[in-house]
Amino acid sequence: ALGLLAIIAAALFWYMSAGAANADDVVRIRSDDATHTFRVEIADTQPARSQGLMFRDHLDPDQGMLFDFFTEQPVSFWMQNTLIYLDMLFIRADGTIARIHSNAIPMDTTGIPSGTPVRFVLEIAGGRASELGIVEGDIMEHPRVGTAP
């Protein structure tokens, strides 16, 4: 009985700590008249940024990936080995959306530049930004916005 209790306690601890680690993995985009929420994976290491959403065959409408480069810099993305259409939101350190590239084409190796220095890139399902009325100048809210690396 004690062994079973120890296993349950360990599983509960693991579940709770995993949940706590993911508590900040929510992005909100504030538009003129609405706030849109996305559950995101964070890509803040070079290997995670390089992998991105490659080889995924599906992305839910409220899911995404937030790339954090820690400082504002020009960045460029491509869609090599990416199987789904994506919208790329290029975002300044203060959370302002600087540029939106809509419906990036799967498997296309053409570079998609930020056009201006940015700290973040939010990838969401292709067409979602337009569908939700998200435009350049809207604001991303996330605990990393406005923080030093």
CSV table of C-alpha atoms in Angstrom, one decimal:
chain,number,residue,atom,x,y,z
A,1,ALA,CA,0.0,0.0,0.0
A,2,LEU,CA,2.9,2.4,0.8
A,3,GLY,CA,4.5,1.6,-2.6
A,4,LEU,CA,1.3,2.4,-4.4
A,5,LEU,CA,0.9,5.6,-2.4
A,6,ALA,CA,4.5,6.6,-3.3
A,7,ILE,CA,3.8,6.0,-7.0
A,8,ILE,CA,0.6,8.1,-6.9
A,9,ALA,CA,2.4,10.9,-5.0
A,10,ALA,CA,5.3,10.9,-7.6
A,11,ALA,CA,2.8,10.9,-10.5
A,12,LEU,CA,0.9,13.8,-8.9
A,13,PHE,CA,4.1,15.8,-8.3
A,14,TRP,CA,5.2,15.2,-11.9
A,15,TYR,CA,1.8,16.3,-13.2
A,16,MET,CA,1.6,19.4,-11.0
A,17,SER,CA,5.2,20.5,-11.9
A,18,ALA,CA,4.6,19.9,-15.6
A,19,GLY,CA,1.5,22.0,-15.3
A,20,ALA,CA,3.3,24.8,-13.5
A,21,ALA,CA,6.0,24.8,-16.1
A,22,ASN,CA,3.4,25.3,-18.8
A,23,ALA,CA,1.4,28.0,-16.9
A,24,ASP,CA,3.1,30.8,-18.9
A,25,ASP,CA,2.7,29.0,-22.2
A,26,VAL,CA,-0.3,31.1,-23.2
A,27,VAL,CA,-0.2,34.0,-25.6
A,28,ARG,CA,-2.9,36.6,-25.9
A,29,ILE,CA,-3.2,38.9,-28.9
A,30,ARG,CA,-5.1,42.1,-28.1
A,31,SER,CA,-6.8,43.6,-31.2
A,32,ASP,CA,-9.1,46.6,-31.3
A,33,ASP,CA,-12.2,44.9,-30.0
A,34,ALA,CA,-11.1,41.4,-29.0
A,35,THR,CA,-8.4,39.3,-27.3
A,36,HIS,CA,-7.4,36.0,-28.9
A,37,THR,CA,-5.7,33.3,-26.8
A,38,PHE,CA,-3.3,30.7,-28.1
A,39,ARG,CA,-1.6,27.8,-26.2
A,40,VAL,CA,2.0,27.8,-27.3
A,41,GLU,CA,5.1,25.8,-27.2
A,42,ILE,CA,8.2,27.9,-26.5
A,43,ALA,CA,11.2,27.7,-28.8
A,44,ASP,CA,14.0,29.6,-27.0
A,45,THR,CA,17.1,27.5,-27.7
A,46,GLN,CA,18.8,27.1,-31.1
A,47,PRO,CA,17.8,23.5,-31.5
A,48,ALA,CA,14.2,24.2,-30.7
A,49,ARG,CA,14.1,27.3,-33.0
A,50,SER,CA,15.7,25.2,-35.8
A,51,GLN,CA,13.2,22.4,-35.4
A,52,GLY,CA,10.2,24.7,-35.0
A,53,LEU,CA,7.0,23.1,-36.3
A,54,MET,CA,8.7,20.9,-38.8
A,55,PHE,CA,7.1,17.5,-39.6
A,56,ARG,CA,3.8,18.4,-37.8
A,57,ASP,CA,0.8,17.4,-39.8
A,58,HIS,CA,-1.7,19.4,-37.8
A,59,LEU,CA,-2.0,22.5,-35.6
A,60,ASP,CA,-5.2,23.3,-33.7
A,61,PRO,CA,-6.7,26.8,-34.3
A,62,ASP,CA,-5.8,27.9,-30.8
A,63,GLN,CA,-2.2,26.4,-30.8
A,64,GLY,CA,1.1,27.9,-31.9
A,65,MET,CA,4.8,28.2,-31.3
A,66,LEU,CA,6.5,31.2,-29.8
A,67,PHE,CA,10.1,31.8,-30.8
A,68,ASP,CA,12.1,33.9,-28.4
A,69,PHE,CA,15.4,35.3,-29.7
A,70,PHE,CA,15.9,37.3,-26.4
A,71,THR,CA,17.0,40.5,-28.1
A,72,GLU,CA,15.6,42.4,-31.1
A,73,GLN,CA,17.3,41.3,-34.3
A,74,PRO,CA,16.4,40.8,-37.9
A,75,VAL,CA,15.3,37.1,-38.4
A,76,SER,CA,14.3,35.0,-41.3
A,77,PHE,CA,12.3,31.8,-41.5
A,78,TRP,CA,11.6,29.2,-44.1
A,79,MET,CA,9.2,26.3,-44.4
A,80,GLN,CA,11.6,23.4,-45.2
A,81,ASN,CA,10.1,20.2,-43.8
A,82,THR,CA,7.0,22.1,-42.6
A,83,LEU,CA,3.9,20.3,-43.7
A,84,ILE,CA,1.2,22.8,-42.8
A,85,TYR,CA,0.4,26.4,-43.8
A,86,LEU,CA,1.4,28.9,-41.1
A,87,ASP,CA,0.9,32.5,-40.3
A,88,MET,CA,4.1,34.1,-38.9
A,89,LEU,CA,3.7,37.1,-36.6
A,90,PHE,CA,6.9,39.0,-36.2
A,91,ILE,CA,6.8,40.8,-32.8
A,92,ARG,CA,8.9,43.5,-31.2
A,93,ALA,CA,10.3,43.2,-27.6
A,94,ASP,CA,7.4,45.4,-26.4
A,95,GLY,CA,4.8,43.0,-27.8
A,96,THR,CA,3.8,45.0,-30.9
A,97,ILE,CA,3.2,43.0,-34.0
A,98,ALA,CA,5.5,44.5,-36.6
A,99,ARG,CA,4.7,42.3,-39.5
A,100,ILE,CA,2.5,39.4,-40.5
A,101,HIS,CA,3.3,36.8,-43.1
A,102,SER,CA,0.1,34.9,-43.9
A,103,ASN,CA,-0.2,31.4,-45.2
A,104,ALA,CA,3.5,30.5,-45.5
A,105,ILE,CA,3.6,27.7,-48.0
A,106,PRO,CA,4.5,24.2,-46.8
A,107,MET,CA,8.0,22.9,-47.8
A,108,ASP,CA,8.9,26.3,-49.4
A,109,THR,CA,12.6,27.1,-48.8
A,110,THR,CA,12.2,30.8,-49.8
A,111,GLY,CA,13.3,33.0,-46.9
A,112,ILE,CA,10.6,34.9,-45.0
A,113,PRO,CA,12.3,37.9,-43.4
A,114,SER,CA,11.0,39.9,-40.4
A,115,GLY,CA,11.6,43.1,-42.2
A,116,THR,CA,12.6,44.8,-39.0
A,117,PRO,CA,14.4,43.7,-35.8
A,118,VAL,CA,12.1,41.6,-33.6
A,119,ARG,CA,12.4,39.6,-30.5
A,120,PHE,CA,9.6,37.1,-31.0
A,121,VAL,CA,7.9,35.2,-33.8
A,122,LEU,CA,4.6,33.6,-33.2
A,123,GLU,CA,3.6,30.8,-35.6
A,124,ILE,CA,-0.1,30.0,-35.8
A,125,ALA,CA,-2.3,28.0,-38.2
A,126,GLY,CA,-2.3,29.4,-41.7
A,127,GLY,CA,-5.1,32.0,-42.2
A,128,ARG,CA,-5.9,32.4,-38.5
A,129,ALA,CA,-4.6,36.0,-38.2
A,130,SER,CA,-6.9,37.2,-41.0
A,131,GLU,CA,-9.8,35.1,-39.7
A,132,LEU,CA,-9.5,36.6,-36.3
A,133,GLY,CA,-8.8,40.2,-37.5
A,134,ILE,CA,-5.2,40.3,-36.1
A,135,VAL,CA,-3.3,43.0,-37.8
A,136,GLU,CA,0.1,44.8,-37.6
A,137,GLY,CA,0.1,47.0,-34.6
A,138,ASP,CA,-1.9,44.6,-32.4
A,139,ILE,CA,-0.2,43.7,-29.1
A,140,MET,CA,1.0,40.3,-27.9
A,141,GLU,CA,0.7,39.7,-24.2
A,142,HIS,CA,3.0,37.1,-22.6
A,143,PRO,CA,5.1,37.0,-19.4
A,144,ARG,CA,8.3,37.3,-21.5
A,145,VAL,CA,7.2,40.6,-23.2
A,146,GLY,CA,9.1,43.5,-21.7
A,147,THR,CA,11.5,41.3,-19.7
A,148,ALA,CA,15.3,41.1,-20.0
A,149,PRO,CA,16.7,37.8,-21.2
